[in-house]
Short mmCIF file of N, CA, C and O in Angstrom, two decimals:
data_model
loop_
_atom_site.label_atom_id
_atom_site.label_comp_id
_atom_site.label_asym_id
_atom_site.label_seq_id
_atom_site.Cartn_x
_atom_site.Cartn_y
_atom_site.Cartn_z
N MET A 5 95.66 109.92 28.20
CA MET A 5 95.92 108.54 27.91
C MET A 5 94.71 107.70 28.28
O MET A 5 94.15 107.83 29.36
N ALA A 6 94.32 106.83 27.39
CA ALA A 6 93.18 105.95 27.63
C ALA A 6 93.56 104.86 28.62
O ALA A 6 94.71 104.43 28.68
N ILE A 7 92.58 104.42 29.39
CA ILE A 7 92.80 103.31 30.31
C ILE A 7 92.49 102.03 29.55
O ILE A 7 91.38 101.85 29.03
N GLU A 8 93.48 101.16 29.48
CA GLU A 8 93.32 99.90 28.76
C GLU A 8 93.94 98.76 29.58
O GLU A 8 94.88 98.97 30.32
N TYR A 9 93.38 97.60 29.39
CA TYR A 9 93.94 96.37 29.92
C TYR A 9 94.07 95.42 28.74
O TYR A 9 93.15 95.30 27.93
N THR A 10 95.22 94.76 28.64
CA THR A 10 95.51 93.92 27.49
C THR A 10 95.92 92.54 27.95
O THR A 10 96.79 92.41 28.82
N LEU A 11 95.29 91.54 27.36
CA LEU A 11 95.66 90.16 27.60
C LEU A 11 96.40 89.67 26.36
O LEU A 11 95.83 89.61 25.28
N LEU A 12 97.68 89.36 26.54
CA LEU A 12 98.50 88.85 25.45
C LEU A 12 98.43 87.33 25.50
O LEU A 12 98.89 86.71 26.46
N CYS A 13 97.79 86.72 24.50
CA CYS A 13 97.53 85.28 24.49
C CYS A 13 98.53 84.54 23.63
O CYS A 13 98.70 84.88 22.45
N LYS A 14 99.16 83.53 24.19
CA LYS A 14 100.21 82.79 23.50
C LYS A 14 99.72 82.15 22.21
O LYS A 14 100.40 82.19 21.20
N ASP A 15 98.54 81.57 22.24
CA ASP A 15 98.02 80.85 21.08
C ASP A 15 96.76 81.53 20.54
O ASP A 15 96.33 82.55 21.05
N LYS A 16 96.18 80.91 19.53
CA LYS A 16 94.95 81.43 18.94
C LYS A 16 93.73 80.63 19.40
O LYS A 16 92.79 80.41 18.66
N ARG A 17 93.75 80.21 20.66
CA ARG A 17 92.62 79.45 21.21
C ARG A 17 91.38 80.31 21.36
O ARG A 17 90.27 79.83 21.24
N LEU A 18 91.59 81.58 21.64
CA LEU A 18 90.47 82.49 21.83
C LEU A 18 89.95 82.96 20.48
O LEU A 18 90.64 83.63 19.73
N SER A 19 88.71 82.59 20.19
CA SER A 19 88.08 82.97 18.92
C SER A 19 86.95 83.96 19.18
O SER A 19 86.53 84.15 20.33
N LYS A 20 86.45 84.53 18.12
CA LYS A 20 85.31 85.45 18.21
C LYS A 20 84.13 84.74 18.85
O LYS A 20 83.47 85.30 19.73
N GLU A 21 83.86 83.51 18.44
CA GLU A 21 82.71 82.77 18.95
C GLU A 21 82.82 82.50 20.45
O GLU A 21 81.85 82.65 21.19
N VAL A 22 84.01 82.12 20.90
CA VAL A 22 84.24 81.86 22.32
C VAL A 22 84.07 83.15 23.12
O VAL A 22 83.44 83.16 24.17
N LEU A 23 84.63 84.24 22.62
CA LEU A 23 84.54 85.52 23.30
C LEU A 23 83.09 86.00 23.40
O LEU A 23 82.63 86.40 24.47
N VAL A 24 82.37 85.94 22.31
CA VAL A 24 80.96 86.37 22.31
C VAL A 24 80.15 85.50 23.27
O VAL A 24 79.33 86.01 24.05
N SER A 25 80.38 84.20 23.26
CA SER A 25 79.67 83.30 24.16
C SER A 25 79.95 83.66 25.62
O SER A 25 79.03 83.67 26.45
N LYS A 26 81.19 83.97 25.95
CA LYS A 26 81.55 84.34 27.33
C LYS A 26 80.87 85.65 27.73
O LYS A 26 80.31 85.75 28.81
N ILE A 27 80.90 86.64 26.85
CA ILE A 27 80.26 87.93 27.16
C ILE A 27 78.76 87.74 27.39
O ILE A 27 78.20 88.27 28.35
N GLU A 28 78.13 86.97 26.54
CA GLU A 28 76.69 86.74 26.67
C GLU A 28 76.37 85.92 27.92
O GLU A 28 75.34 86.14 28.56
N SER A 29 77.25 85.00 28.30
CA SER A 29 77.03 84.21 29.52
C SER A 29 77.09 85.08 30.78
O SER A 29 76.54 84.72 31.82
N LEU A 30 77.75 86.23 30.66
CA LEU A 30 77.83 87.18 31.78
C LEU A 30 76.65 88.16 31.77
O LEU A 30 76.60 89.08 32.59
N GLY A 31 75.71 87.99 30.82
CA GLY A 31 74.50 88.79 30.80
C GLY A 31 74.53 90.02 29.92
O GLY A 31 73.66 90.88 30.03
N PHE A 32 75.50 90.11 29.02
CA PHE A 32 75.61 91.26 28.13
C PHE A 32 75.30 90.87 26.70
O PHE A 32 75.46 89.72 26.32
N GLN A 33 74.85 91.84 25.92
CA GLN A 33 74.52 91.60 24.52
C GLN A 33 75.65 92.07 23.62
O GLN A 33 76.19 93.16 23.81
N CYS A 34 75.96 91.26 22.64
CA CYS A 34 76.98 91.61 21.64
C CYS A 34 76.27 92.04 20.36
O CYS A 34 76.46 91.46 19.29
N SER A 35 75.45 93.06 20.48
CA SER A 35 74.63 93.49 19.35
C SER A 35 75.40 94.35 18.36
O SER A 35 74.99 94.47 17.21
N LYS A 36 76.52 94.93 18.80
CA LYS A 36 77.31 95.73 17.87
C LYS A 36 78.75 95.21 17.85
O LYS A 36 79.52 95.45 18.78
N ILE A 37 79.06 94.46 16.78
CA ILE A 37 80.41 93.94 16.58
C ILE A 37 80.96 94.55 15.31
O ILE A 37 80.40 94.38 14.23
N GLU A 38 82.04 95.29 15.47
CA GLU A 38 82.67 95.97 14.34
C GLU A 38 83.83 95.12 13.83
O GLU A 38 84.69 94.68 14.60
N LEU A 39 83.85 94.90 12.53
CA LEU A 39 84.96 94.16 11.91
C LEU A 39 86.12 95.11 11.67
O LEU A 39 85.94 96.19 11.12
N LEU A 40 87.32 94.68 12.06
CA LEU A 40 88.54 95.46 11.87
C LEU A 40 89.46 94.68 10.94
O LEU A 40 89.23 93.51 10.66
N ASP A 41 90.52 95.31 10.49
CA ASP A 41 91.47 94.64 9.59
C ASP A 41 92.01 93.34 10.17
O ASP A 41 92.09 92.34 9.47
N LYS A 42 92.38 93.35 11.43
CA LYS A 42 92.99 92.16 12.04
C LYS A 42 92.20 91.66 13.24
O LYS A 42 92.78 91.09 14.17
N GLY A 43 90.88 91.88 13.23
CA GLY A 43 90.10 91.39 14.35
C GLY A 43 88.72 92.02 14.43
O GLY A 43 88.13 92.40 13.41
N ILE A 44 88.23 92.14 15.66
CA ILE A 44 86.89 92.69 15.91
C ILE A 44 86.92 93.64 17.10
O ILE A 44 87.82 93.59 17.93
N CYS A 45 85.88 94.47 17.18
CA CYS A 45 85.63 95.32 18.33
C CYS A 45 84.18 95.10 18.75
O CYS A 45 83.27 95.25 17.93
N ILE A 46 83.98 94.72 19.99
CA ILE A 46 82.64 94.53 20.53
C ILE A 46 82.32 95.73 21.40
O ILE A 46 83.03 96.01 22.36
N HIS A 47 81.27 96.44 21.05
CA HIS A 47 80.88 97.66 21.75
C HIS A 47 80.03 97.32 22.98
O HIS A 47 78.86 97.02 22.86
N LEU A 48 80.65 97.38 24.14
CA LEU A 48 79.96 97.18 25.41
C LEU A 48 79.99 98.47 26.23
O LEU A 48 79.71 98.45 27.42
N ASN A 49 80.37 99.55 25.58
CA ASN A 49 80.58 100.82 26.27
C ASN A 49 79.33 101.32 26.99
O ASN A 49 79.42 101.87 28.08
N GLU A 50 78.16 101.13 26.43
CA GLU A 50 76.94 101.60 27.08
C GLU A 50 76.45 100.62 28.14
O GLU A 50 75.78 101.02 29.08
N GLN A 51 76.80 99.33 28.00
CA GLN A 51 76.33 98.32 28.94
C GLN A 51 77.20 98.21 30.18
O GLN A 51 76.70 98.08 31.29
N ILE A 52 78.53 98.23 29.99
CA ILE A 52 79.43 97.99 31.11
C ILE A 52 80.64 98.93 31.14
O ILE A 52 81.50 98.85 32.01
N GLY A 53 80.74 99.85 30.18
CA GLY A 53 81.78 100.87 30.25
C GLY A 53 83.10 100.56 29.59
O GLY A 53 84.11 101.15 29.93
N PHE A 54 83.11 99.62 28.64
CA PHE A 54 84.33 99.39 27.87
C PHE A 54 84.02 98.76 26.52
O PHE A 54 82.94 98.23 26.30
N TRP A 55 85.01 98.87 25.64
CA TRP A 55 84.99 98.19 24.35
C TRP A 55 85.93 97.00 24.49
O TRP A 55 86.94 97.07 25.19
N VAL A 56 85.63 95.91 23.78
CA VAL A 56 86.48 94.73 23.79
C VAL A 56 87.01 94.51 22.37
O VAL A 56 86.22 94.46 21.43
N PHE A 57 88.31 94.40 22.25
CA PHE A 57 88.96 94.14 20.96
C PHE A 57 89.60 92.77 21.01
O PHE A 57 90.29 92.44 21.98
N LEU A 58 89.39 91.98 19.97
CA LEU A 58 90.10 90.72 19.79
C LEU A 58 90.87 90.84 18.49
O LEU A 58 90.28 91.00 17.42
N LEU A 59 92.20 90.81 18.59
CA LEU A 59 93.05 91.11 17.44
C LEU A 59 94.12 90.03 17.24
O LEU A 59 94.60 89.44 18.21
N ASP A 60 94.49 89.80 16.00
CA ASP A 60 95.67 88.99 15.71
C ASP A 60 96.90 89.84 16.00
O ASP A 60 96.92 91.04 15.71
N ALA A 61 97.93 89.22 16.55
CA ALA A 61 99.08 89.97 17.06
C ALA A 61 100.04 90.46 15.99
O ALA A 61 100.71 91.46 16.18
N GLY A 62 100.18 89.78 14.90
CA GLY A 62 101.20 90.15 13.93
C GLY A 62 102.41 89.26 14.08
O GLY A 62 102.37 88.22 14.74
N ASN A 63 103.50 89.66 13.48
CA ASN A 63 104.71 88.83 13.45
C ASN A 63 105.82 89.41 14.31
O ASN A 63 105.78 90.57 14.70
N TYR A 64 106.81 88.57 14.55
CA TYR A 64 107.97 88.99 15.33
C TYR A 64 108.65 90.18 14.66
O TYR A 64 108.72 90.22 13.45
N PRO A 65 109.07 91.17 15.38
CA PRO A 65 109.17 91.31 16.82
C PRO A 65 107.95 91.97 17.46
O PRO A 65 107.94 92.24 18.64
N TYR A 66 106.90 92.20 16.67
CA TYR A 66 105.72 92.90 17.18
C TYR A 66 104.86 92.04 18.08
O TYR A 66 103.98 92.54 18.76
N ASN A 67 105.10 90.74 18.10
CA ASN A 67 104.34 89.85 18.96
C ASN A 67 105.22 89.26 20.06
O ASN A 67 105.03 88.14 20.50
N SER A 68 106.17 90.03 20.51
CA SER A 68 107.10 89.58 21.55
C SER A 68 107.05 90.57 22.72
O SER A 68 107.04 91.78 22.51
N TRP A 69 107.03 90.02 23.94
CA TRP A 69 106.95 90.85 25.14
C TRP A 69 108.04 90.41 26.10
O TRP A 69 108.13 89.23 26.45
N GLU A 70 108.85 91.36 26.53
CA GLU A 70 109.86 91.08 27.54
C GLU A 70 109.17 91.10 28.90
O GLU A 70 108.70 92.14 29.35
N THR A 71 109.09 89.94 29.53
CA THR A 71 108.28 89.80 30.73
C THR A 71 109.12 89.65 32.00
O THR A 71 110.22 89.11 31.96
N ILE A 72 108.55 90.09 33.10
CA ILE A 72 109.20 89.92 34.40
C ILE A 72 109.01 88.49 34.92
O ILE A 72 109.69 88.08 35.85
N PHE A 73 108.10 87.75 34.31
CA PHE A 73 107.78 86.41 34.79
C PHE A 73 108.68 85.32 34.23
O PHE A 73 108.60 84.17 34.65
N SER A 74 109.52 85.65 33.28
CA SER A 74 110.37 84.64 32.65
C SER A 74 111.64 85.30 32.11
O SER A 74 111.65 86.48 31.78
N SER A 75 112.68 84.51 32.00
CA SER A 75 113.92 85.04 31.42
C SER A 75 113.84 85.11 29.90
O SER A 75 114.64 85.79 29.27
N GLU A 76 112.88 84.40 29.31
CA GLU A 76 112.70 84.42 27.87
C GLU A 76 111.55 85.36 27.50
O GLU A 76 110.61 85.53 28.26
N ASP A 77 111.64 85.96 26.33
CA ASP A 77 110.54 86.80 25.85
C ASP A 77 109.29 85.95 25.64
O ASP A 77 109.39 84.77 25.28
N PHE A 78 108.15 86.54 25.89
CA PHE A 78 106.87 85.87 25.70
C PHE A 78 106.34 86.25 24.31
O PHE A 78 106.19 87.43 24.00
N THR A 79 106.13 85.27 23.46
CA THR A 79 105.55 85.55 22.15
C THR A 79 104.07 85.20 22.19
O THR A 79 103.67 84.24 22.84
N PHE A 80 103.28 86.01 21.51
CA PHE A 80 101.83 85.86 21.57
C PHE A 80 101.22 85.97 20.19
O PHE A 80 101.77 86.62 19.30
N GLU A 81 100.07 85.32 20.02
CA GLU A 81 99.38 85.29 18.72
C GLU A 81 98.10 86.11 18.72
O GLU A 81 97.66 86.57 17.67
N ARG A 82 97.48 86.29 19.89
CA ARG A 82 96.22 87.04 19.99
C ARG A 82 96.33 88.10 21.06
O ARG A 82 97.07 87.95 22.04
N ILE A 83 95.55 89.15 20.86
CA ILE A 83 95.48 90.24 21.83
C ILE A 83 94.01 90.45 22.16
O ILE A 83 93.17 90.62 21.27
N LEU A 84 93.70 90.41 23.45
CA LEU A 84 92.36 90.75 23.94
C LEU A 84 92.52 92.05 24.71
O LEU A 84 93.20 92.10 25.73
N LYS A 85 91.92 93.12 24.18
CA LYS A 85 92.12 94.45 24.77
C LYS A 85 90.79 95.02 25.24
O LYS A 85 89.78 94.90 24.56
N PHE A 86 90.82 95.63 26.42
CA PHE A 86 89.66 96.30 26.99
C PHE A 86 89.98 97.79 27.07
O PHE A 86 90.94 98.17 27.74
N ARG A 87 89.21 98.61 26.40
CA ARG A 87 89.42 100.07 26.42
C ARG A 87 88.27 100.70 27.19
O ARG A 87 87.11 100.55 26.83
N MET A 88 88.60 101.42 28.26
CA MET A 88 87.61 101.93 29.20
C MET A 88 86.99 103.26 28.76
O MET A 88 87.67 104.11 28.20
N VAL A 89 85.71 103.40 29.09
CA VAL A 89 85.00 104.68 28.96
C VAL A 89 85.39 105.50 30.19
O VAL A 89 85.28 105.01 31.32
N LYS A 90 85.83 106.71 29.99
CA LYS A 90 86.33 107.52 31.10
C LYS A 90 85.27 107.86 32.14
O LYS A 90 85.54 107.88 33.33
N ASP A 91 84.05 108.15 31.73
CA ASP A 91 83.04 108.63 32.65
C ASP A 91 82.05 107.56 33.11
O ASP A 91 80.95 107.89 33.54
N TYR A 92 82.41 106.31 33.05
CA TYR A 92 81.51 105.25 33.48
C TYR A 92 81.42 105.24 35.00
O TYR A 92 82.44 105.26 35.69
N SER A 93 80.21 105.22 35.54
CA SER A 93 79.98 105.41 36.98
C SER A 93 80.26 104.18 37.85
O SER A 93 80.64 104.33 39.00
N TYR A 94 80.07 103.00 37.32
CA TYR A 94 80.13 101.79 38.15
C TYR A 94 81.49 101.12 38.04
O TYR A 94 81.65 100.06 37.45
N PHE A 95 82.46 101.76 38.67
CA PHE A 95 83.86 101.37 38.61
C PHE A 95 84.07 99.90 38.99
O PHE A 95 84.67 99.13 38.24
N GLU A 96 83.60 99.51 40.17
CA GLU A 96 83.83 98.15 40.66
C GLU A 96 83.17 97.11 39.77
O GLU A 96 83.75 96.07 39.48
N GLU A 97 81.94 97.37 39.35
CA GLU A 97 81.23 96.43 38.49
C GLU A 97 82.00 96.20 37.19
O GLU A 97 82.16 95.07 36.72
N ARG A 98 82.48 97.29 36.60
CA ARG A 98 83.22 97.19 35.34
C ARG A 98 84.46 96.32 35.50
O ARG A 98 84.72 95.43 34.69
N TYR A 99 85.24 96.55 36.55
CA TYR A 99 86.44 95.76 36.76
C TYR A 99 86.13 94.31 37.11
O TYR A 99 86.85 93.39 36.72
N ASN A 100 85.05 94.08 37.84
CA ASN A 100 84.65 92.71 38.13
C ASN A 100 84.33 91.95 36.87
O ASN A 100 84.73 90.79 36.70
N VAL A 101 83.60 92.57 35.93
CA VAL A 101 83.25 91.92 34.67
C VAL A 101 84.51 91.69 33.84
O VAL A 101 84.71 90.59 33.30
N LEU A 102 85.35 92.68 33.72
CA LEU A 102 86.58 92.56 32.94
C LEU A 102 87.44 91.42 33.47
O LEU A 102 87.87 90.54 32.71
N LEU A 103 87.70 91.40 34.76
CA LEU A 103 88.55 90.37 35.33
C LEU A 103 87.88 89.00 35.28
O LEU A 103 88.56 87.99 35.05
N ARG A 104 86.58 88.95 35.47
CA ARG A 104 85.88 87.66 35.36
C ARG A 104 86.04 87.10 33.95
O ARG A 104 86.31 85.92 33.77
N MET A 105 85.93 87.95 32.93
CA MET A 105 86.13 87.50 31.56
C MET A 105 87.54 86.94 31.37
O MET A 105 87.72 85.86 30.82
N VAL A 106 88.53 87.69 31.81
CA VAL A 106 89.92 87.30 31.63
C VAL A 106 90.22 85.98 32.35
O VAL A 106 90.77 85.04 31.77
N PHE A 107 89.83 85.89 33.62
CA PHE A 107 90.13 84.69 34.40
C PHE A 107 89.36 83.48 33.89
O PHE A 107 89.91 82.38 33.80
N ASP A 108 88.10 83.67 33.53
CA ASP A 108 87.30 82.55 33.01
C ASP A 108 87.85 82.06 31.67
O ASP A 108 88.00 80.86 31.46
N LEU A 109 88.13 82.98 30.76
CA LEU A 109 88.62 82.59 29.44
C LEU A 109 89.96 81.87 29.50
O LEU A 109 90.16 80.86 28.83
N THR A 110 90.88 82.38 30.31
CA THR A 110 92.19 81.72 30.39
C THR A 110 92.06 80.34 31.02
O THR A 110 92.74 79.40 30.61
N ALA A 111 91.17 80.20 32.00
CA ALA A 111 90.97 78.89 32.64
C ALA A 111 90.28 77.92 31.69
O ALA A 111 90.70 76.76 31.55
N GLU A 112 89.22 78.36 31.04
CA GLU A 112 88.46 77.49 30.14
C GLU A 112 89.28 77.04 28.94
O GLU A 112 89.16 75.91 28.48
N LEU A 113 90.11 77.93 28.42
CA LEU A 113 90.92 77.61 27.24
C LEU A 113 92.29 77.04 27.60
O LEU A 113 93.04 76.65 26.73
N ASN A 114 92.60 77.03 28.91
CA ASN A 114 93.92 76.63 29.39
C ASN A 114 94.99 77.42 28.62
O ASN A 114 95.97 76.87 28.12
N GLU A 115 94.75 78.72 28.53
CA GLU A 115 95.56 79.64 27.72
C GLU A 115 96.70 80.22 28.54
O GLU A 115 96.51 80.66 29.67
N GLU A 116 97.89 80.21 27.97
CA GLU A 116 99.02 80.90 28.57
C GLU A 116 98.94 82.35 28.11
O GLU A 116 98.82 82.63 26.91
N ALA A 117 98.96 83.29 29.07
CA ALA A 117 98.75 84.70 28.73
C ALA A 117 99.30 85.61 29.82
O ALA A 117 99.51 85.18 30.95
N ILE A 118 99.51 86.87 29.44
CA ILE A 118 99.95 87.90 30.38
C ILE A 118 98.93 89.04 30.34
O ILE A 118 98.58 89.52 29.26
N LEU A 119 98.48 89.47 31.52
CA LEU A 119 97.58 90.62 31.62
C LEU A 119 98.40 91.85 31.96
O LEU A 119 99.16 91.85 32.94
N VAL A 120 98.27 92.89 31.12
CA VAL A 120 99.06 94.12 31.25
C VAL A 120 98.11 95.31 31.33
O VAL A 120 97.12 95.37 30.60
N ASN A 121 98.42 96.27 32.21
CA ASN A 121 97.58 97.48 32.25
C ASN A 121 98.16 98.55 31.31
O ASN A 121 99.20 98.35 30.68
N SER A 122 97.47 99.69 31.21
CA SER A 122 97.84 100.70 30.23
C SER A 122 99.20 101.34 30.48
O SER A 122 99.80 101.91 29.58
N SER A 123 99.72 101.22 31.69
CA SER A 123 101.06 101.76 31.95
C SER A 123 102.15 100.75 31.63
O SER A 123 103.33 101.05 31.79
N GLY A 124 101.75 99.56 31.17
CA GLY A 124 102.73 98.54 30.82
C GLY A 124 103.10 97.62 31.96
O GLY A 124 103.97 96.76 31.82
N THR A 125 102.43 97.77 33.11
CA THR A 125 102.70 96.91 34.26
C THR A 125 102.03 95.56 34.05
O THR A 125 100.83 95.48 33.77
N GLU A 126 102.80 94.51 34.18
CA GLU A 126 102.26 93.16 34.09
C GLU A 126 101.53 92.84 35.40
O GLU A 126 102.12 92.89 36.47
N MET A 127 100.27 92.52 35.28
CA MET A 127 99.46 92.25 36.47
C MET A 127 99.51 90.79 36.88
O MET A 127 99.55 90.48 38.06
N CYS A 128 99.46 89.89 35.89
CA CYS A 128 99.54 88.48 36.20
C CYS A 128 99.89 87.68 34.96
O CYS A 128 99.73 88.14 33.83
N PHE A 129 100.37 86.47 35.22
CA PHE A 129 100.80 85.56 34.17
C PHE A 129 100.02 84.26 34.34
O PHE A 129 100.10 83.60 35.38
N PHE A 130 99.24 83.92 33.33
CA PHE A 130 98.47 82.69 33.33
C PHE A 130 99.31 81.63 32.63
O PHE A 130 99.80 81.85 31.53
N ARG A 131 99.45 80.48 33.27
CA ARG A 131 100.26 79.40 32.71
C ARG A 131 99.40 78.16 32.52
O ARG A 131 98.47 77.93 33.29
N GLU A 132 99.73 77.38 31.53
CA GLU A 132 99.00 76.15 31.28
C GLU A 132 99.18 75.17 32.44
O GLU A 132 100.30 74.86 32.81
N ASN A 133 98.06 74.72 32.99
CA ASN A 133 98.04 73.69 34.03
C ASN A 133 98.89 74.03 35.26
O ASN A 133 99.38 73.13 35.93
N GLU A 134 99.07 75.32 35.52
CA GLU A 134 99.85 75.75 36.69
C GLU A 134 99.16 76.93 37.35
O GLU A 134 98.34 77.61 36.72
N PRO A 135 99.49 77.23 38.60
CA PRO A 135 98.87 78.38 39.27
C PRO A 135 99.22 79.70 38.58
O PRO A 135 100.27 79.83 37.95
N ILE A 136 98.35 80.67 38.73
CA ILE A 136 98.55 82.01 38.18
C ILE A 136 99.63 82.71 39.00
O ILE A 136 99.64 82.62 40.23
N LEU A 137 100.52 83.42 38.32
CA LEU A 137 101.53 84.24 39.00
C LEU A 137 101.03 85.68 39.02
O LEU A 137 100.68 86.23 37.98
N PHE A 138 100.99 86.30 40.20
CA PHE A 138 100.53 87.68 40.34
C PHE A 138 101.71 88.60 40.60
O PHE A 138 102.61 88.25 41.35
N ASN A 139 101.67 89.78 40.00
CA ASN A 139 102.65 90.82 40.25
C ASN A 139 101.97 91.87 41.12
O ASN A 139 101.06 92.56 40.66
N ASN A 140 102.41 91.99 42.36
CA ASN A 140 101.79 92.97 43.25
C ASN A 140 102.81 94.01 43.71
O ASN A 140 102.63 94.64 44.75
N GLU A 141 103.87 94.22 42.92
CA GLU A 141 104.89 95.20 43.29
C GLU A 141 104.30 96.59 43.47
O GLU A 141 104.72 97.35 44.33
N ALA A 142 103.33 96.95 42.63
CA ALA A 142 102.71 98.27 42.71
C ALA A 142 101.46 98.27 43.59
O ALA A 142 100.77 99.28 43.70
N GLY A 143 101.14 97.14 44.20
CA GLY A 143 99.98 97.06 45.07
C GLY A 143 98.65 96.95 44.33
O GLY A 143 97.59 97.17 44.92
N ILE A 144 98.71 96.57 43.06
CA ILE A 144 97.49 96.48 42.24
C ILE A 144 96.46 95.56 42.88
O ILE A 144 95.28 95.87 42.92
N TRP A 145 96.90 94.41 43.38
CA TRP A 145 95.97 93.40 43.89
C TRP A 145 95.56 93.66 45.33
O TRP A 145 94.84 92.85 45.92
N ASN A 146 95.96 94.79 45.92
CA ASN A 146 95.52 95.15 47.27
C ASN A 146 94.11 95.70 47.28
O ASN A 146 93.48 95.77 48.33
N ASN A 147 93.61 96.11 46.12
CA ASN A 147 92.25 96.64 46.01
C ASN A 147 91.26 95.52 46.28
O ASN A 147 91.31 94.47 45.64
N ASP A 148 90.32 95.74 47.23
CA ASP A 148 89.36 94.70 47.62
C ASP A 148 88.52 94.21 46.45
O ASP A 148 88.27 93.01 46.34
N SER A 149 88.10 95.11 45.57
CA SER A 149 87.24 94.69 44.47
C SER A 149 87.99 93.81 43.47
O SER A 149 87.41 92.91 42.86
N LEU A 150 89.29 94.02 43.29
CA LEU A 150 90.08 93.18 42.41
C LEU A 150 90.34 91.82 43.03
O LEU A 150 90.29 90.79 42.36
N ARG A 151 90.61 91.80 44.31
CA ARG A 151 90.90 90.53 45.01
C ARG A 151 89.70 89.61 45.03
O ARG A 151 89.85 88.40 45.01
N LYS A 152 88.49 90.15 45.07
CA LYS A 152 87.28 89.34 45.11
C LYS A 152 87.16 88.45 43.88
O LYS A 152 86.69 87.33 43.98
N VAL A 153 87.58 88.97 42.75
CA VAL A 153 87.46 88.20 41.51
C VAL A 153 88.43 87.05 41.54
O VAL A 153 88.11 85.95 41.16
#
């Protein structure tokens, strides 16, 4: 099973241009962007150990997530997915960049979103103009390198 982290974004505030600008502001080059049917894939696998996908979510019920953070299902319009390279050596650096991207983008866009890991565990819920809700039932946020971000 591939290691992936997925940000389910409520709206379509996150665009290709905003994403590329954020990646480049962190010191990485977006020299290889692959066009997909419903989005893009930015190849950062050699630079930081993951690929970044920005995809349109589709229609109900495929864009609905039953969340622990609310009694109502969370519907989303965009998906920001990070797919990890298995043999990348700089584990902490990779996660720092990934989380910095997620936290910066949600704050800058004031985006409501849920961050989910590859096992389907909801890591946190970003809300418009409100504090972030963290899920630490599995101890995910006990890792020092994750807490630093």
